[in-house]
Coordinates of C-alpha atoms in Angstrom, one line a residue:
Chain A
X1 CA -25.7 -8.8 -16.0
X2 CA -26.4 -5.5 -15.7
X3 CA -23.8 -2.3 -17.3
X4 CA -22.9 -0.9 -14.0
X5 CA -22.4 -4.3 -12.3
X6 CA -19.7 -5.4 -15.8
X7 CA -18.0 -2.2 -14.7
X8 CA -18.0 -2.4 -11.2
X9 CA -16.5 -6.7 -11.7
X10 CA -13.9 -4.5 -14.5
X11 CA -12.8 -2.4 -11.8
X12 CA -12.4 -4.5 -9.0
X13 CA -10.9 -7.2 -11.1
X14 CA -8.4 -5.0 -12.5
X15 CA -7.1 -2.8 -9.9
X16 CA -6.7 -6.1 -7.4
X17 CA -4.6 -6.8 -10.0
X18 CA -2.1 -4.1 -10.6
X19 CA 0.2 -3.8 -13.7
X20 CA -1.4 -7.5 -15.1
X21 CA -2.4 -7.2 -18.8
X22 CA -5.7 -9.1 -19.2
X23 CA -6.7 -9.6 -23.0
X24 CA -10.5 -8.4 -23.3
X25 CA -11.6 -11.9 -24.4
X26 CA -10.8 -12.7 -21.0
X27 CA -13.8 -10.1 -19.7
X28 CA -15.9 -11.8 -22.9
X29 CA -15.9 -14.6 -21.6
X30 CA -16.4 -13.2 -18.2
X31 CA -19.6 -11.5 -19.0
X32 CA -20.8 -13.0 -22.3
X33 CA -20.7 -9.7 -24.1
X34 CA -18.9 -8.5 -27.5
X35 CA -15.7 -6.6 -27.7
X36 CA -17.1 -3.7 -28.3
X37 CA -19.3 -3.9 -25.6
X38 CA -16.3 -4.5 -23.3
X39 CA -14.4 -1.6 -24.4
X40 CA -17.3 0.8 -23.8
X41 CA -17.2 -0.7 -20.0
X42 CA -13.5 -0.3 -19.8
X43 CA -13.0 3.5 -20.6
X44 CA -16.7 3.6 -18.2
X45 CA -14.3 2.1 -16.0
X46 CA -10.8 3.7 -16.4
X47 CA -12.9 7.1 -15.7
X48 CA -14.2 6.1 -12.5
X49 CA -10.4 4.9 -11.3
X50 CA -9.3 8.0 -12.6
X51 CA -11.7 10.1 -10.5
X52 CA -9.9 8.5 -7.4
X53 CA -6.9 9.5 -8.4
X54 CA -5.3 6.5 -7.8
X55 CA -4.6 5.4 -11.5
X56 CA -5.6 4.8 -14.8
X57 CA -6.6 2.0 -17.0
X58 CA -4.1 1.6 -20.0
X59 CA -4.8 -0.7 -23.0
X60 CA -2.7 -2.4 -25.3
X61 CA -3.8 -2.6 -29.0
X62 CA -2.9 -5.4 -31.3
X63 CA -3.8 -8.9 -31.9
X64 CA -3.3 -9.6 -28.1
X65 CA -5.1 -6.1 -27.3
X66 CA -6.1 -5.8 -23.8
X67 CA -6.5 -3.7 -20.7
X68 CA -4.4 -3.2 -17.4
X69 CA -4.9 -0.9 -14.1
X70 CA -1.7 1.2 -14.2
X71 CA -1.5 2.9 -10.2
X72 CA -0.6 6.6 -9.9
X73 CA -0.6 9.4 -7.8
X74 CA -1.3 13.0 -8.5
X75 CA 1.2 15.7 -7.6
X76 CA -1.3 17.1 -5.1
X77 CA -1.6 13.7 -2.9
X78 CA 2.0 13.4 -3.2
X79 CA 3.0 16.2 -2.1
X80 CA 0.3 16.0 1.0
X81 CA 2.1 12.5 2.2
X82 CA 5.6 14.1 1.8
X83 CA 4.0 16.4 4.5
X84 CA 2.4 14.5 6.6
X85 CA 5.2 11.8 6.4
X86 CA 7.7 15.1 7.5
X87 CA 5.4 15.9 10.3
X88 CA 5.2 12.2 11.8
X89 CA 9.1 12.1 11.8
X90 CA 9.6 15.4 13.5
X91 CA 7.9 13.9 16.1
X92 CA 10.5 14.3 19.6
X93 CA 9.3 11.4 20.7
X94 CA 10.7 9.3 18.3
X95 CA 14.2 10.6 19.7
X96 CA 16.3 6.9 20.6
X97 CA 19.7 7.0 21.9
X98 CA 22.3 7.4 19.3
X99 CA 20.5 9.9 16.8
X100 CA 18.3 7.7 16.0
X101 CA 14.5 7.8 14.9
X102 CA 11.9 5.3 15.7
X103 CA 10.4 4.7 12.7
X104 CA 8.8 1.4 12.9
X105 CA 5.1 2.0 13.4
X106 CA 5.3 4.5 10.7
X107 CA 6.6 2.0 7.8
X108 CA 4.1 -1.2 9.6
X109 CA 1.3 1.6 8.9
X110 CA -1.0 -0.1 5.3
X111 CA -2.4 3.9 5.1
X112 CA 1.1 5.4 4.5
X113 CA 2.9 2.1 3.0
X114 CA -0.3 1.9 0.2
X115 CA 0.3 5.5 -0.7
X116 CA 4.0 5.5 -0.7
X117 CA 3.8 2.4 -2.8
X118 CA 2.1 4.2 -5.5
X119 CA 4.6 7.0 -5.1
X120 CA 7.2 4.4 -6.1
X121 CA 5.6 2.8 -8.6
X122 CA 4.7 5.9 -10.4
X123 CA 8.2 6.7 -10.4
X124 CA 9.5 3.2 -11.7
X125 CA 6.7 1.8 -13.6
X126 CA 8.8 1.5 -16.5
X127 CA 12.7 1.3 -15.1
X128 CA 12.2 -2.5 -16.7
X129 CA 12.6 -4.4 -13.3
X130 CA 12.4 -8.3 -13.0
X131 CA 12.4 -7.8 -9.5
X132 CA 11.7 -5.3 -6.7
X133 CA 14.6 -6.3 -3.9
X134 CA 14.7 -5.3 -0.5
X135 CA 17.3 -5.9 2.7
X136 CA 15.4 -7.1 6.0
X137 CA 13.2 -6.3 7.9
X138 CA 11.3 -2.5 8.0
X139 CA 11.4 -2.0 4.6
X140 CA 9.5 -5.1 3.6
X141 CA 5.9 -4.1 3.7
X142 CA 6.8 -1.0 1.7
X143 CA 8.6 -3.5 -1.1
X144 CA 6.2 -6.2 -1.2
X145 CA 3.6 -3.7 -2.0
X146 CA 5.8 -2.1 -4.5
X147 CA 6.0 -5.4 -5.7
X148 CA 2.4 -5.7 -6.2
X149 CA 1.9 -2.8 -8.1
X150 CA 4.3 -3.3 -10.4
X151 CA 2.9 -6.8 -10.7
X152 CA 6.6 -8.3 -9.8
X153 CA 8.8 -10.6 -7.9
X154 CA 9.9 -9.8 -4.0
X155 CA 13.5 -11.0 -3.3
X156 CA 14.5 -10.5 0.3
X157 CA 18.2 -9.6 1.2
X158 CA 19.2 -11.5 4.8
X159 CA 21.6 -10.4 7.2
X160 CA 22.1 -13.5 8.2
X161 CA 22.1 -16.9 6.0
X162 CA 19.0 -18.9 6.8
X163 CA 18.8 -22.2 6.5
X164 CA 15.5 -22.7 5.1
X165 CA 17.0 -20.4 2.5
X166 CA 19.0 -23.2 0.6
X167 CA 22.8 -22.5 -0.5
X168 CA 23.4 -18.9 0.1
X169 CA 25.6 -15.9 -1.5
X170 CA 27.3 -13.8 1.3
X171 CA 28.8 -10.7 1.1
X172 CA 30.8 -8.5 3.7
X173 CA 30.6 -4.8 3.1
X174 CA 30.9 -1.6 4.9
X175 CA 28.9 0.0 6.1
X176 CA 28.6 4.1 4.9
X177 CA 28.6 5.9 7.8
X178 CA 30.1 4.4 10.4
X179 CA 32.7 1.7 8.7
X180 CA 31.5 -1.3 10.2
X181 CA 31.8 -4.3 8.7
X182 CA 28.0 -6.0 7.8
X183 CA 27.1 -9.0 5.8
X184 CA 24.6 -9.9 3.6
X185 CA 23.3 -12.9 2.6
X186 CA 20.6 -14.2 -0.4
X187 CA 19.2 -17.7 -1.4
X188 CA 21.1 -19.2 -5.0
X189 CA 17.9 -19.5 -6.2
X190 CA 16.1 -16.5 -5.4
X191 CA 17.2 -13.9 -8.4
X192 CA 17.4 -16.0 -12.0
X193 CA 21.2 -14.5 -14.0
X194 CA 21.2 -11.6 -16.0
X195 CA 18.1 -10.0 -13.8
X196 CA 17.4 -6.3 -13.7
X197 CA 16.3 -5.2 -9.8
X198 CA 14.9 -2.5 -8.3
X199 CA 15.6 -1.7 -5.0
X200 CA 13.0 -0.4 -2.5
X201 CA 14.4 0.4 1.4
X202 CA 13.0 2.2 4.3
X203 CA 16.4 3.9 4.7
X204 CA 19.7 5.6 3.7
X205 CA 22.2 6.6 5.7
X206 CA 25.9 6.2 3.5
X207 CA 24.5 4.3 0.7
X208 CA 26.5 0.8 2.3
X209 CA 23.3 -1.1 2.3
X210 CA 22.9 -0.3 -1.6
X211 CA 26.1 -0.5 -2.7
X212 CA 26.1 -4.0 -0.5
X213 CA 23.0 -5.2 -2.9
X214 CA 24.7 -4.0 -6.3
X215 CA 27.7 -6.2 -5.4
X216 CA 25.6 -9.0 -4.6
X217 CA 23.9 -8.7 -8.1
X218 CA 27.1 -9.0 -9.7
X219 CA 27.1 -12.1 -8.2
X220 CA 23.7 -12.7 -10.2
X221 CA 25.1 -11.1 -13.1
X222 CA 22.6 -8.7 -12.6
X223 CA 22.3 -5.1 -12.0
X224 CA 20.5 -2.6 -10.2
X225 CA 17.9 -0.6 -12.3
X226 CA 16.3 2.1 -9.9
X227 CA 16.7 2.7 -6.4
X228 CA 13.8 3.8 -4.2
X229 CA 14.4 5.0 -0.5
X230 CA 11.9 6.5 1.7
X231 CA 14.1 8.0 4.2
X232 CA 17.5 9.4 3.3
X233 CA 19.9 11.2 6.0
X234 CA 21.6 14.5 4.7
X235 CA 24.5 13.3 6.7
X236 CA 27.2 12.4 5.5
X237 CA 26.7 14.7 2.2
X238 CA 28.9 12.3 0.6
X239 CA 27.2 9.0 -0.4
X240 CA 28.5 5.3 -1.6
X241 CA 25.7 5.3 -4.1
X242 CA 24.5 8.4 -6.5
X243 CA 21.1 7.8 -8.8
X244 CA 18.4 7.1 -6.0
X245 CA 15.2 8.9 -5.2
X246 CA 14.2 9.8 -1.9
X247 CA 11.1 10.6 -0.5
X248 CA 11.5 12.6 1.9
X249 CA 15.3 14.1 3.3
X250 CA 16.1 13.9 7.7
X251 CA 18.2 16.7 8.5
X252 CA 19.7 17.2 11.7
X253 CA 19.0 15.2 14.5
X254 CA 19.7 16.9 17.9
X255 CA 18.6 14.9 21.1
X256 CA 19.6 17.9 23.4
X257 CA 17.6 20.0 21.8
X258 CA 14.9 17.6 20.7
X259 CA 14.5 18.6 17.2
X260 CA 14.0 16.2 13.9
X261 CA 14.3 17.9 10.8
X262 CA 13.2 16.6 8.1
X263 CA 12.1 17.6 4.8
X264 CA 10.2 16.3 1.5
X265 CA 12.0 15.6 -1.3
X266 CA 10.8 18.6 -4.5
X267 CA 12.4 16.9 -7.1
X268 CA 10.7 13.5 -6.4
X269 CA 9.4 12.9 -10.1
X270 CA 12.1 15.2 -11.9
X271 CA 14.8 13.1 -11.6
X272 CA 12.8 9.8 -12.6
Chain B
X1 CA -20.9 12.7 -12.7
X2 CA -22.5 9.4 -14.6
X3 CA -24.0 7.0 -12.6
X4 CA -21.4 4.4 -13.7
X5 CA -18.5 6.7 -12.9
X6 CA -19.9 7.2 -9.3
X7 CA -20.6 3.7 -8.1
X8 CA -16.9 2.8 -9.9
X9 CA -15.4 5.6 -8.2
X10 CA -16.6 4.0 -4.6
X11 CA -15.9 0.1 -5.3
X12 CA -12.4 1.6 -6.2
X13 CA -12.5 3.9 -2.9
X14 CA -13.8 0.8 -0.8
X15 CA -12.0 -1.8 -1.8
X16 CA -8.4 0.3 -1.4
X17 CA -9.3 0.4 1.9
X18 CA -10.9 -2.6 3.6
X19 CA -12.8 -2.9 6.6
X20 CA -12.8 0.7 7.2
X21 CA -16.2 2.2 7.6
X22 CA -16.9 4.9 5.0
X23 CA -19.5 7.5 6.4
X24 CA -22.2 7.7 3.8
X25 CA -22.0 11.6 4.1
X26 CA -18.4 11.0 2.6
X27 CA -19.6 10.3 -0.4
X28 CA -22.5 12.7 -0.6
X29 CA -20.2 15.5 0.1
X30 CA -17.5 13.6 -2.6
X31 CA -20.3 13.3 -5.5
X32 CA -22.6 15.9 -4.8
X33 CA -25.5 13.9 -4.4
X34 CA -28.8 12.6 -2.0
X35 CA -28.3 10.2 0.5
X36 CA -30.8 8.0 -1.4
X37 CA -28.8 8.3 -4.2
X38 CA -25.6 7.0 -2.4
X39 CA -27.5 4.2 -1.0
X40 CA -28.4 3.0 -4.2
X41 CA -25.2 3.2 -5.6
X42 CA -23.6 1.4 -2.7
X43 CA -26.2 -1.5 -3.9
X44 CA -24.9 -1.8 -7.2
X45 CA -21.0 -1.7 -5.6
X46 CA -21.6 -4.6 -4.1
X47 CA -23.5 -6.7 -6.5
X48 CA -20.5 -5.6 -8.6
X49 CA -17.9 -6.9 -5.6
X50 CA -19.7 -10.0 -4.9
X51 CA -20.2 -11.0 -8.6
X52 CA -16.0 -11.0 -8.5
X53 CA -15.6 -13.3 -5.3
X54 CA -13.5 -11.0 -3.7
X55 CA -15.9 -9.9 -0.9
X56 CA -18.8 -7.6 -0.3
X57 CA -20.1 -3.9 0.8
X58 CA -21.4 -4.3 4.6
X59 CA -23.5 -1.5 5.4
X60 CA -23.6 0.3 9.2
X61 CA -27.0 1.3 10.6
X62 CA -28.2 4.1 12.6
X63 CA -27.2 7.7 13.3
X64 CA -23.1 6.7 11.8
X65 CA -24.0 4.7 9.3
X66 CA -22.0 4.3 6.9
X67 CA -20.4 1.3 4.6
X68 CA -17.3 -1.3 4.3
X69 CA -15.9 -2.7 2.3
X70 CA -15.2 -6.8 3.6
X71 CA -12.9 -9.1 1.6
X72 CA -13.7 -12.8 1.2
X73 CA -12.9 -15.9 -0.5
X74 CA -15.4 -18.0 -1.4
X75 CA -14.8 -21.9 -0.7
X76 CA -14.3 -22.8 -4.0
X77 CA -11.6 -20.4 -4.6
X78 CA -9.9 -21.1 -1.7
X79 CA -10.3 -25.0 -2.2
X80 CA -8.5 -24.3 -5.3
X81 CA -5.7 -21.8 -3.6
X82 CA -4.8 -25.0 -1.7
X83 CA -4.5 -27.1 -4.2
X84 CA -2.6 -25.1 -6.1
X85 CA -0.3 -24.4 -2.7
X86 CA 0.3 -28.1 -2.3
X87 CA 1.4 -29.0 -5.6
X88 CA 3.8 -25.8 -5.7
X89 CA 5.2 -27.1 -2.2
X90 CA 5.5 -31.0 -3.5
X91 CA 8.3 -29.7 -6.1
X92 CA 10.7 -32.1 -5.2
X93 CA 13.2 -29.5 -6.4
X94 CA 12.3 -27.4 -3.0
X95 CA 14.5 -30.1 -0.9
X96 CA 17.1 -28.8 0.5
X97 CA 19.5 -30.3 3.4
X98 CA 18.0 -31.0 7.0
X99 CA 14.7 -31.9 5.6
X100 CA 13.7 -28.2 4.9
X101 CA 11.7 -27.1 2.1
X102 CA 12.9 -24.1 -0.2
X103 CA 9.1 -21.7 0.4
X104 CA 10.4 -18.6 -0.4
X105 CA 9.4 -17.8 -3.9
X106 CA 6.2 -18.8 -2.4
X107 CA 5.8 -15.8 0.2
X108 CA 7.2 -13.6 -1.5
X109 CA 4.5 -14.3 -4.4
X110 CA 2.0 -11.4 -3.9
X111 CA -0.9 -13.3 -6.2
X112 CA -0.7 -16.2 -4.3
X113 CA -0.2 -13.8 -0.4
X114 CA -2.6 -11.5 -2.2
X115 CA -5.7 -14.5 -1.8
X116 CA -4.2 -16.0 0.8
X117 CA -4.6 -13.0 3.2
X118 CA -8.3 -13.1 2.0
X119 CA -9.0 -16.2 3.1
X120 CA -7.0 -15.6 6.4
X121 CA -9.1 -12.2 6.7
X122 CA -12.3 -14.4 6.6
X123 CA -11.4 -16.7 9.7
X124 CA -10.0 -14.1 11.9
X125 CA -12.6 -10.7 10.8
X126 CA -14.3 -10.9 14.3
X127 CA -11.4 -12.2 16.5
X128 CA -11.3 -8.4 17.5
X129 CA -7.8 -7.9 17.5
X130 CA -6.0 -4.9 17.9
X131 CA -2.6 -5.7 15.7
X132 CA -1.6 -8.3 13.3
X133 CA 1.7 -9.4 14.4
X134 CA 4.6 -11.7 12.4
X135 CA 7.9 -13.1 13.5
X136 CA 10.5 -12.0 11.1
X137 CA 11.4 -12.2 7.9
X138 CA 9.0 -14.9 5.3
X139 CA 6.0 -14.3 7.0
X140 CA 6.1 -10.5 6.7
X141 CA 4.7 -10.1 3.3
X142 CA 1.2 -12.4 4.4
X143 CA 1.2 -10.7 7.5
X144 CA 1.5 -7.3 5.8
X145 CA -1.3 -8.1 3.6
X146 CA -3.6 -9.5 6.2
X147 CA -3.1 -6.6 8.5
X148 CA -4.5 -4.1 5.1
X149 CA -7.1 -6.4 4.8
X150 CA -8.2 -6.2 8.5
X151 CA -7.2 -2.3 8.6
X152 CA -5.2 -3.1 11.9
X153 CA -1.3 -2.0 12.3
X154 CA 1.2 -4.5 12.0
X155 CA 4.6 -5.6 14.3
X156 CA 7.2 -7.4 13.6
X157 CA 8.5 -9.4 16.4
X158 CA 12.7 -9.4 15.9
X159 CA 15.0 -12.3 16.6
X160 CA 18.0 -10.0 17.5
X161 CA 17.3 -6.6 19.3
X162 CA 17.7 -3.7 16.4
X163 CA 19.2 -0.1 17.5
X164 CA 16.4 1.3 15.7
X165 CA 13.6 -0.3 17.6
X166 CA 14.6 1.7 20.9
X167 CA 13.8 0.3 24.4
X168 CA 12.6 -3.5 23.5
X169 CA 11.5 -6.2 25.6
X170 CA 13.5 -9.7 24.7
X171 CA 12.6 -12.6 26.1
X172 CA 14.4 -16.3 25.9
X173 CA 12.7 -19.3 24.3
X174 CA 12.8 -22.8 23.9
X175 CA 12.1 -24.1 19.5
X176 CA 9.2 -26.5 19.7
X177 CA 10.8 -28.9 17.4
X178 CA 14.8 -29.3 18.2
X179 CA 14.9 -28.1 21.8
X180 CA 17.0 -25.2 20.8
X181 CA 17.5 -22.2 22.9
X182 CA 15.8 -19.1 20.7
X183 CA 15.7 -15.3 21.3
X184 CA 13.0 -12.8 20.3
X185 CA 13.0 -9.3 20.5
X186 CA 10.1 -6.4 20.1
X187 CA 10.3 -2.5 20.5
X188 CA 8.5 -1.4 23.9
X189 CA 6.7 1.1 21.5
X190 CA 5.4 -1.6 19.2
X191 CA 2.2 -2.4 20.9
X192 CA 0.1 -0.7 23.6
X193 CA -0.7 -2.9 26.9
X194 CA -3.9 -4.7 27.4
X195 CA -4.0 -5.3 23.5
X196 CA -5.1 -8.4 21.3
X197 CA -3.1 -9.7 18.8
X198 CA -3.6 -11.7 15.9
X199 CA -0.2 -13.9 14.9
X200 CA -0.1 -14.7 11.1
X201 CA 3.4 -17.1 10.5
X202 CA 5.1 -18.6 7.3
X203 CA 5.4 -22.0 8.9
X204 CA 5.2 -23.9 12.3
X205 CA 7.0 -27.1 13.4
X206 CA 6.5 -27.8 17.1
X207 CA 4.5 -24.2 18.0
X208 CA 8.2 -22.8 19.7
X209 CA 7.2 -19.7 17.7
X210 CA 3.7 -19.1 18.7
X211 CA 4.6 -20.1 22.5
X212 CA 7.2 -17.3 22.0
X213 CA 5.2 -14.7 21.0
X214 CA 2.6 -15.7 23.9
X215 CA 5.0 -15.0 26.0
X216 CA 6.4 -11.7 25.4
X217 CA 2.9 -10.6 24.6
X218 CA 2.3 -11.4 28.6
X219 CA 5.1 -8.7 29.4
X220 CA 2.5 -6.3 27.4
X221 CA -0.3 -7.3 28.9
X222 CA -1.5 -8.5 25.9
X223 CA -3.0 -11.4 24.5
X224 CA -3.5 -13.9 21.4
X225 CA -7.0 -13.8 19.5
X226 CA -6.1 -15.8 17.3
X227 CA -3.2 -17.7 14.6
X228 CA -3.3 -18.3 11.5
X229 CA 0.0 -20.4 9.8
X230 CA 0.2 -20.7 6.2
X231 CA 1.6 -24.3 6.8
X232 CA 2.5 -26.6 9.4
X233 CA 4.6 -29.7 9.7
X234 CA 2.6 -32.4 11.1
X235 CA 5.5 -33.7 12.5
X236 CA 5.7 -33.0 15.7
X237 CA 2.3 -34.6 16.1
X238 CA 2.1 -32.8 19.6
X239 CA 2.5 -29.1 19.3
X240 CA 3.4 -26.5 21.7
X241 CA -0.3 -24.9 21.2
X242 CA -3.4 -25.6 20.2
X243 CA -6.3 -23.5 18.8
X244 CA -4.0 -22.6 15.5
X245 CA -5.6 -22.6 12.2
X246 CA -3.1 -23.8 9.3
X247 CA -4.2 -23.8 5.6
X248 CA -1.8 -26.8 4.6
X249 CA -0.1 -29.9 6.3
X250 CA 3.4 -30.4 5.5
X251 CA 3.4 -33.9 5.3
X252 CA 6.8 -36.7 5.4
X253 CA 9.9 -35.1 3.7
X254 CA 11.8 -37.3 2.0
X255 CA 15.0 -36.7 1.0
X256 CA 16.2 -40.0 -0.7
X257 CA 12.8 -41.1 -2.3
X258 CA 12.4 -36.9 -3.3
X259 CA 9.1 -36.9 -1.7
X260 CA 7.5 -33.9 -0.5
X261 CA 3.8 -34.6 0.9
X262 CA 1.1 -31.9 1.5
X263 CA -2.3 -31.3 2.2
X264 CA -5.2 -28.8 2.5
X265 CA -6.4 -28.5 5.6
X266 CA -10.5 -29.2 4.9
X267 CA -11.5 -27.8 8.0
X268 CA -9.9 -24.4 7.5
X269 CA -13.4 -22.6 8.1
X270 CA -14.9 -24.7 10.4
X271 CA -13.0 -24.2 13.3
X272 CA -12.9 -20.6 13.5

């Protein structure tokens, strides 16, 4: 096998496998070649991703030495989705009765979700998370591939029990902004005691959602470790939940007038 | 730039986003370099790709030309995927009451979604469909992944209406399996008319689902290209549609005796 191809298998073999720590004899064995040989490829390699910008290869030393794709994302990309993200909310036409946004075809979009993902994971690759959790339904893509970067779990938070779910926990909670009574529901088995879970959600409004999902870890005896949102209303000032990062920050939202402000968030990787 | 850093730098470019054709100018413009030079890096990419199983560089001809990355499976691996699907699904610890099977630690799994969107994205790549669309919430996370793979946009057909979906279209079903009356719900927004969708589902009992989505997709002047279910019950023997293609059988569930059966479907590749 030729250099370029053992590089080309590294790459593609690592970065489908995000966060994963493969021990070199695995690529040894892969590609009948020495150690040394190997670690030549793999800093060949970690160059290459690293030209792309979209991470780095990191490698353990020790007895079980080895090598894993760690995504990123530089300031400068980051800072162009924040934009564009803004740009696509401010959109009139995503004006709904109610003050609210559509927002749907913007968090089922891979292109955004795939970048954002790496926001996130950049910004909790080491908050020490068993699990990334999430509360149905538009802020599943964006956790799932969370998820995969981090190389963990997916627990899904119902609104309603399920019954292919098994015996359920359910909570009632309030809701932040507008006091209503919500429930939430999550399989027995799905999060093992004593957990630690980050949560990823498309939006915040009050903070009831999250504050809804650190109560049901205490049913776990677990606890929350980092909390992502993508989308958090300045209104109400006052939120059920303090310690999040947000990616970008909707201001007023004035039908009449049809305007959407919203803003990126500046202090996106200061607070991490 | 090396070589080796160049041809690394596009398998990692390509393979983040698949089936998107990649003008080869792109990359001239990216490394500086000939269009002959380009070419035969784009060779060595995908000897690298293919040598991994994971798919392989198509290249576009004429005055556009340009590249792709396609994902793939090869039989083996997915002969192996199934397997390894089965035996997960014959835990008998998965029974729960009303002869359902606990699956979501399954799909929420993103290695085993991860290959199984692959081999999904190999018997649907030239259905020609416009979306990838999923009834909430298990399938999401396959659906999701397919829809990257296929670099179409994804909806999420609702069971209840959602405030934040806008105007939606709702229509009234009948369950394939118990006769129950069921409710779906999708944004007006979601999908354009006259489109083709491909459905990618967790599960399927009588086809209630499926016949579901066929039918709101009629009040879009759309149509289905094409379903793919990770795994359907083969009781009911007569389904509410035909033409699906279902990577395993759920066989008899068996309570008392703790017997789960399930098996690959061995002509996964042959019908499509």
């Amino acid at each position: 096998m030729k250099r370029t191809e053992r590089i080309g298998a590294l790459i593609r073999i690592l970065t489908d496998n995000p966060s994963k720590p493969f021990a070199l004899r695995y690529f040894c064995d892969m590609f009948g070649c020495a150690k040394s040989s190997i670690s030549e490829d793999i800093q060949a390699a970690s160059q290459a991703i690293s030209l792309t910008g979209t991470g780095y290869l990191e490698t353990i030393s020790g007895a079980k030495g080895g090598v894993m794709y760690v995504p990123d994302i530089s300031d400068e990309e980051c800072a162009a989705l924040q934009e564009e993200f803004c740009e696509r909310l401010k959109d009139s036409s995503r004006l709904l009765g109610g003050n609210f946004v559509y927002t749907s075809d913007i968090f089922y979009d891979h292109r955004i979700m795939g970048k954002l993902s790496r926001v996130f994971a950049r910004i909790f690759r080491d908050c020490g998370a068993d699990y990334v959790a999430t509360v149905e339904t538009k802020g599943i893509p964006l956790a799932y591939n969370v998820a995969w970067l981090l190389n963990l779990p997916l627990v899904i938070v119902r609104r309603e029990a399920n019954i292919s779910e098994g015996s359920t926990i359910s909570i009632n909670y309030i809701s932040g902004s507008y006091d209503r009574l919500q429930k939430m529901s999550m399989s027995k088995r799905s999060v093992k005691n004593g957990s630690k879970v980050l949560v990823i959600d498309d939006f915040m409004r009050g903070g009831g959602s999250v504050t809804g999902i650190a109560e049901m870890m205490n049913e776990f005896d677990s606890k929350i470790v980092g909390v992502g949102i993508a989308i958090v209303s300045t209104e109400p000032e006052k939120k059920k939940v303090s310690g999040y990062v947000n990616f970008v920050d909707l201001g007023t939202v004035d039908p009449e007038n049809k305007v959407i402000e919203a803003y990126p968030n500046l202090d996106l990787f200061k607070r991490a």
